[in-house]
């Protein structure tokens, strides 16, 4: 899978998405600050959300629990009214995309309806990120598949049957590049609800890169996801947790986002490769810390080698302990002093 110049898959670093979402609060100034934070964090892409409120919710649609906790009751402001304040105009899209190009970071956005998808396509979006709210919206997935762009789908609030049907829909509609992200549909989500073992299931049953959209408040789940093979990581962030809006409180602040992605990259480094070999950094210590076959008393020429006259001591520059069976009961061809490292040349061929 490829988004812009970034390759996503087994032999490539994880693709890091800094999820700005609706944390711009309708402000271009805040939107640009979010992009700056994403760049500084080391993210590969910064993602917003593209929608028109009237296309995704009925006027009296009830708020989710976390919306009630963060923005007040429906009486003070309906969910529809809240969403209206979080819309991004076409002009603002253009400015954000222009700023991302200047800062050399990939601009992404989640479309929530056909009209929004068309706008993003018109503006040259390089991939579509689909929110969990639409992972079973198969007509919408079909519509997006026809646009011949990579599609990343979060899988919160779904079961495996839903996910397999989503993949089937993409394949049937000639979507060539796609990925699925494990995700928990709660904001913030508890670490015990991360359910990261699903990543292994996804890797077994889905024919695509697998990732993780992290709604927890710590680094642990993201790090564990990388260790389990996640190749896309998405994390919500804000410039200030105290700003008004539904997602600020569960989003990472700039320092937290930087540390989060730093720890992700450090985890990738620590994983290395699957081959077991002596590392360059170990070679000097190998000589000093490994053990050799060593005489533990004076040994006369033609004496037989047994565990009564040799043992295993540092350094590891002589014959290895694993070679003991080759010389057991063989006669030494020269006299040795105590604490001499045995070598192959001390035995007759």
Coordinates of C-alpha atoms in Angstrom, one line a residue:
X1 CA 0.0 0.0 0.0
X2 CA 1.3 3.5 -0.8
X3 CA 0.1 6.9 0.2
X4 CA 2.0 9.7 -1.6
X5 CA 5.6 8.6 -1.4
X6 CA 5.1 6.6 1.8
X7 CA 5.0 2.8 1.5
X8 CA 3.0 0.9 4.0
X9 CA 3.6 -2.8 4.7
X10 CA 5.7 -5.5 6.2
X11 CA 9.1 -4.2 5.3
X12 CA 8.4 -0.5 6.0
X13 CA 8.1 1.7 9.1
X14 CA 4.6 2.2 10.5
X15 CA 2.6 5.0 8.9
X16 CA 1.9 7.6 11.6
X17 CA -1.3 9.6 11.4
X18 CA -1.8 12.6 13.7
X19 CA -5.5 12.8 14.1
X20 CA -6.5 16.5 14.3
X21 CA -10.1 15.6 13.6
X22 CA -12.4 18.4 14.7
X23 CA -10.0 19.9 17.2
X24 CA -9.6 22.9 14.9
X25 CA -12.9 24.3 16.3
X26 CA -13.6 25.8 12.9
X27 CA -10.5 28.0 13.0
X28 CA -7.9 28.1 10.2
X29 CA -5.4 29.5 12.7
X30 CA -5.9 26.5 15.1
X31 CA -5.8 24.2 12.1
X32 CA -2.4 25.4 11.0
X33 CA -1.2 25.1 14.6
X34 CA -2.3 21.5 14.6
X35 CA -0.4 20.9 11.4
X36 CA 2.7 22.4 13.0
X37 CA 2.4 20.1 16.0
X38 CA 1.9 17.1 13.7
X39 CA 5.1 17.9 11.8
X40 CA 7.1 18.4 15.0
X41 CA 5.8 15.1 16.4
X42 CA 7.2 13.2 13.4
X43 CA 3.9 12.1 12.0
X44 CA 3.7 11.1 8.3
X45 CA 0.2 12.6 7.9
X46 CA -2.2 14.9 9.7
X47 CA -5.9 14.1 9.4
X48 CA -9.0 16.2 9.6
X49 CA -12.7 15.4 9.1
X50 CA -14.8 16.5 6.2
X51 CA -18.6 16.7 6.4
X52 CA -21.7 18.8 6.3
X53 CA -23.8 18.3 9.4
X54 CA -27.1 18.0 7.5
X55 CA -25.6 15.1 5.5
X56 CA -24.7 13.0 8.5
X57 CA -27.2 13.6 11.4
X58 CA -30.9 14.4 11.8
X59 CA -31.5 17.8 13.4
X60 CA -32.6 16.2 16.7
X61 CA -30.1 13.4 16.8
X62 CA -29.1 12.8 20.5
X63 CA -25.5 13.4 21.6
X64 CA -23.3 10.5 22.5
X65 CA -22.4 10.1 26.2
X66 CA -18.9 11.6 25.8
X67 CA -20.4 14.6 23.9
X68 CA -22.7 15.2 26.8
X69 CA -19.7 15.1 29.2
X70 CA -17.6 17.5 27.2
X71 CA -20.0 19.9 25.6
X72 CA -23.1 19.9 27.7
X73 CA -26.7 18.7 27.2
X74 CA -28.7 18.8 24.0
X75 CA -30.7 21.7 25.4
X76 CA -27.6 23.9 25.6
X77 CA -26.4 22.9 22.1
X78 CA -27.7 20.0 20.0
X79 CA -25.3 17.6 18.3
X80 CA -26.3 19.0 15.0
X81 CA -25.5 22.5 16.1
X82 CA -22.1 21.3 17.5
X83 CA -21.3 19.6 14.2
X84 CA -22.1 22.7 12.3
X85 CA -19.3 24.5 14.2
X86 CA -16.9 21.8 13.3
X87 CA -17.4 21.9 9.5
X88 CA -14.5 22.8 7.3
X89 CA -15.3 25.0 4.3
X90 CA -13.9 24.4 0.9
X91 CA -11.7 27.5 1.3
X92 CA -10.4 26.3 4.6
X93 CA -9.6 22.9 3.1
X94 CA -7.6 24.5 0.3
X95 CA -5.6 26.6 2.9
X96 CA -4.9 23.5 5.1
X97 CA -3.8 21.4 2.1
X98 CA -1.6 24.3 0.9
X99 CA -0.1 24.6 4.4
X100 CA 0.6 20.8 4.6
X101 CA 2.4 20.9 1.3
X102 CA 4.5 23.8 2.6
X103 CA 5.3 21.8 5.8
X104 CA 5.9 18.6 3.8
X105 CA 3.3 16.5 5.6
X106 CA 0.5 14.5 4.0
X107 CA -2.9 15.9 4.3
X108 CA -5.7 13.4 5.0
X109 CA -9.3 13.8 5.9
X110 CA -12.2 11.5 6.8
X111 CA -15.2 12.0 4.5
X112 CA -18.6 11.2 6.1
X113 CA -20.8 11.3 3.0
X114 CA -20.6 11.2 -0.8
X115 CA -20.5 15.0 -1.2
X116 CA -17.5 15.3 1.2
X117 CA -15.7 12.5 -0.6
X118 CA -16.2 14.3 -3.9
X119 CA -14.8 17.5 -2.5
X120 CA -11.7 15.7 -1.2
X121 CA -11.2 14.0 -4.5
X122 CA -11.5 17.4 -6.3
X123 CA -8.8 18.8 -3.9
X124 CA -6.4 15.9 -4.7
X125 CA -6.7 13.8 -1.5
X126 CA -4.2 10.9 -1.6
X127 CA -6.2 8.4 0.4
X128 CA -9.5 8.1 2.3
X129 CA -9.6 7.3 6.0
X130 CA -13.0 6.0 7.0
X131 CA -14.3 6.4 10.5
X132 CA -15.7 3.5 12.5
X133 CA -19.2 5.1 12.1
X134 CA -19.1 4.1 8.4
X135 CA -17.3 0.7 8.5
X136 CA -20.6 -1.0 7.8
X137 CA -21.9 1.7 5.4
X138 CA -21.3 -0.6 2.4
X139 CA -23.0 1.7 -0.2
X140 CA -20.5 4.4 0.9
X141 CA -17.5 2.0 0.8
X142 CA -18.6 1.0 -2.7
X143 CA -18.8 4.7 -3.7
X144 CA -15.3 5.3 -2.4
X145 CA -13.8 2.2 -3.9
X146 CA -14.7 3.6 -7.4
X147 CA -12.4 6.5 -6.8
X148 CA -9.3 4.3 -7.1
X149 CA -7.6 5.6 -4.0
X150 CA -6.2 3.8 -0.9
X151 CA -8.8 3.3 1.8
X152 CA -8.0 3.0 5.5
X153 CA -11.0 1.8 7.7
X154 CA -11.3 1.9 11.5
X155 CA -13.2 -1.1 13.0
X156 CA -14.7 0.1 16.3
X157 CA -18.2 -1.0 17.2
X158 CA -18.0 -3.9 14.8
X159 CA -17.6 -7.7 14.8
X160 CA -15.5 -9.9 12.6
X161 CA -18.4 -10.6 10.2
X162 CA -18.8 -6.8 9.7
X163 CA -15.0 -6.4 8.9
X164 CA -15.0 -9.3 6.5
X165 CA -18.0 -7.9 4.7
X166 CA -16.3 -4.5 4.5
X167 CA -13.2 -6.1 2.9
X168 CA -15.4 -8.1 0.5
X169 CA -17.2 -4.9 -0.5
X170 CA -13.8 -3.2 -1.3
X171 CA -12.6 -6.2 -3.3
X172 CA -15.8 -6.5 -5.3
X173 CA -15.5 -2.9 -6.2
X174 CA -11.9 -3.1 -7.4
X175 CA -10.3 -1.3 -4.5
X176 CA -6.7 -2.3 -4.9
X177 CA -5.2 -0.8 -1.8
X178 CA -6.8 -0.8 1.7
X179 CA -6.0 -1.3 5.3
X180 CA -8.0 -2.0 8.5
X181 CA -7.3 -0.5 11.9
X182 CA -8.2 -2.1 15.3
X183 CA -10.1 0.6 17.2
X184 CA -12.3 1.0 20.3
X185 CA -15.3 3.2 20.0
X186 CA -15.1 5.0 23.3
X187 CA -13.5 8.4 24.1
X188 CA -11.2 8.0 25.9
X189 CA -11.1 4.2 26.0
X190 CA -9.8 2.1 28.8
X191 CA -6.6 0.3 28.2
X192 CA -8.2 -3.1 29.0
X193 CA -10.6 -2.4 26.1
X194 CA -7.8 -2.1 23.5
X195 CA -8.2 -5.8 22.5
X196 CA -5.0 -5.8 20.6
X197 CA -4.9 -9.5 20.0
X198 CA -7.4 -8.8 17.2
X199 CA -4.5 -7.5 15.2
X200 CA -3.2 -11.0 15.0
X201 CA -6.7 -12.2 13.8
X202 CA -6.8 -9.4 11.2
X203 CA -3.3 -10.4 9.9
X204 CA -4.5 -13.9 9.5
X205 CA -7.9 -13.2 7.9
X206 CA -7.4 -10.0 5.9
X207 CA -5.2 -9.5 2.9
X208 CA -3.9 -6.1 3.7
X209 CA -1.8 -4.0 6.1
X210 CA -3.2 -3.8 9.6
X211 CA -3.0 -0.9 12.1
X212 CA -4.4 0.6 15.2
X213 CA -6.4 3.7 16.0
X214 CA -5.6 4.5 19.6
X215 CA -8.2 6.2 21.8
X216 CA -6.5 5.4 25.1
X217 CA -4.7 8.0 27.2
X218 CA -1.3 6.3 27.5
X219 CA 1.5 5.1 25.1
X220 CA 1.2 1.4 26.1
X221 CA -1.4 0.2 23.6
X222 CA 0.3 1.9 20.7
X223 CA 3.7 0.4 21.6
X224 CA 2.1 -3.0 22.0
X225 CA 0.3 -2.7 18.7
X226 CA 3.6 -2.0 16.9
X227 CA 5.1 -5.1 18.6
X228 CA 2.2 -7.1 17.3
X229 CA 2.8 -5.9 13.7
X230 CA 0.7 -2.8 13.3
X231 CA 1.8 -0.9 10.2
X232 CA -0.5 2.2 10.7
X233 CA -0.9 4.1 14.0
X234 CA -3.5 6.9 14.4
X235 CA -3.6 9.1 17.5
X236 CA -5.9 12.0 18.3
X237 CA -4.2 15.3 19.4
X238 CA -4.9 18.9 20.2
X239 CA -3.1 22.1 20.9
X240 CA -4.9 22.5 24.3
X241 CA -6.9 19.9 26.2
X242 CA -8.9 22.7 27.8
X243 CA -10.4 24.0 24.5
X244 CA -14.2 23.7 24.0
X245 CA -15.2 20.7 22.0
X246 CA -15.9 17.0 22.2
X247 CA -12.5 15.5 21.6
X248 CA -9.9 17.8 23.2
X249 CA -10.0 16.1 26.6
X250 CA -9.1 12.6 25.2
X251 CA -6.5 14.0 22.8
X252 CA -2.7 14.1 23.3
X253 CA -1.3 17.5 23.8
X254 CA 1.8 18.5 21.7
X255 CA 4.3 17.1 24.1
X256 CA 2.4 13.9 24.6
X257 CA 2.0 13.4 20.8
X258 CA 5.7 13.9 20.3
X259 CA 6.6 11.4 23.0
X260 CA 4.0 8.9 21.7
X261 CA 5.4 8.8 18.2
X262 CA 9.0 8.9 19.5
X263 CA 8.2 5.8 21.6
X264 CA 6.6 4.1 18.6
X265 CA 9.7 4.7 16.5
X266 CA 11.9 3.5 19.4
X267 CA 9.8 0.3 19.6
X268 CA 10.3 -0.3 15.9
X269 CA 14.0 0.0 16.3
X270 CA 14.0 -2.4 19.2
X271 CA 12.1 -5.1 17.2
X272 CA 14.9 -5.4 14.7
X273 CA 14.6 -8.4 12.3
X274 CA 13.6 -12.0 12.7
X275 CA 17.1 -13.5 12.2
X276 CA 19.1 -14.3 15.3
X277 CA 22.8 -13.4 14.9
X278 CA 25.7 -11.9 16.8
X279 CA 25.3 -8.1 16.6
X280 CA 28.2 -5.8 15.9
X281 CA 27.7 -4.3 19.3
X282 CA 28.0 -7.7 21.0
X283 CA 31.3 -8.9 19.3
X284 CA 33.7 -7.4 21.8
X285 CA 31.7 -8.6 24.8
X286 CA 31.3 -12.0 23.2
X287 CA 35.1 -12.4 23.4
X288 CA 35.2 -11.3 27.1
X289 CA 32.0 -12.7 28.5
X290 CA 31.6 -16.1 26.8
X291 CA 33.6 -19.0 28.1
X292 CA 36.3 -21.2 26.8
X293 CA 37.6 -24.7 27.7
X294 CA 40.4 -24.0 30.3
X295 CA 42.8 -26.2 32.1
X296 CA 42.2 -26.2 35.9
X297 CA 45.5 -27.8 36.7
X298 CA 48.8 -28.4 35.1
X299 CA 48.4 -31.0 32.3
X300 CA 51.2 -33.2 31.0
X301 CA 51.7 -34.0 27.4
X302 CA 49.7 -37.1 26.3
X303 CA 47.3 -36.8 29.3
X304 CA 43.7 -37.3 28.4
X305 CA 41.2 -34.4 28.6
X306 CA 38.5 -34.9 31.2
X307 CA 36.3 -32.8 33.5
X308 CA 39.0 -33.5 36.2
X309 CA 41.6 -31.4 34.4
X310 CA 39.5 -28.8 32.4
X311 CA 36.6 -26.5 33.1
X312 CA 34.8 -23.6 31.4
X313 CA 36.0 -20.0 32.1
X314 CA 36.1 -16.6 30.5
X315 CA 37.3 -15.2 28.1
X316 CA 35.7 -16.7 25.1
X317 CA 38.7 -16.7 22.8
X318 CA 39.6 -20.4 23.1
X319 CA 37.7 -23.5 22.3
X320 CA 34.0 -23.2 23.0
X321 CA 32.3 -25.4 25.7
X322 CA 30.1 -26.9 22.9
X323 CA 33.3 -28.4 21.5
X324 CA 34.1 -30.4 24.7
X325 CA 32.7 -33.7 23.4
X326 CA 35.1 -33.5 20.5
X327 CA 38.1 -33.5 22.8
X328 CA 36.9 -35.6 25.7
X329 CA 39.3 -38.4 26.4
X330 CA 41.7 -37.2 23.7
X331 CA 45.4 -36.8 24.5
X332 CA 46.9 -33.4 24.6
X333 CA 50.0 -33.0 22.4
X334 CA 51.8 -30.5 24.7
X335 CA 52.1 -29.8 28.4
X336 CA 49.9 -27.0 29.7
X337 CA 50.0 -24.8 32.8
X338 CA 46.9 -24.2 34.9
X339 CA 44.4 -21.7 33.4
X340 CA 45.5 -22.2 29.8
X341 CA 42.8 -21.8 27.2
X342 CA 42.6 -24.9 25.1
X343 CA 43.0 -24.7 21.3
X344 CA 42.4 -27.1 18.5
X345 CA 46.1 -27.1 17.6
X346 CA 46.8 -28.8 21.0
X347 CA 45.4 -32.0 19.7
X348 CA 46.8 -34.4 17.1
X349 CA 44.6 -34.7 14.0

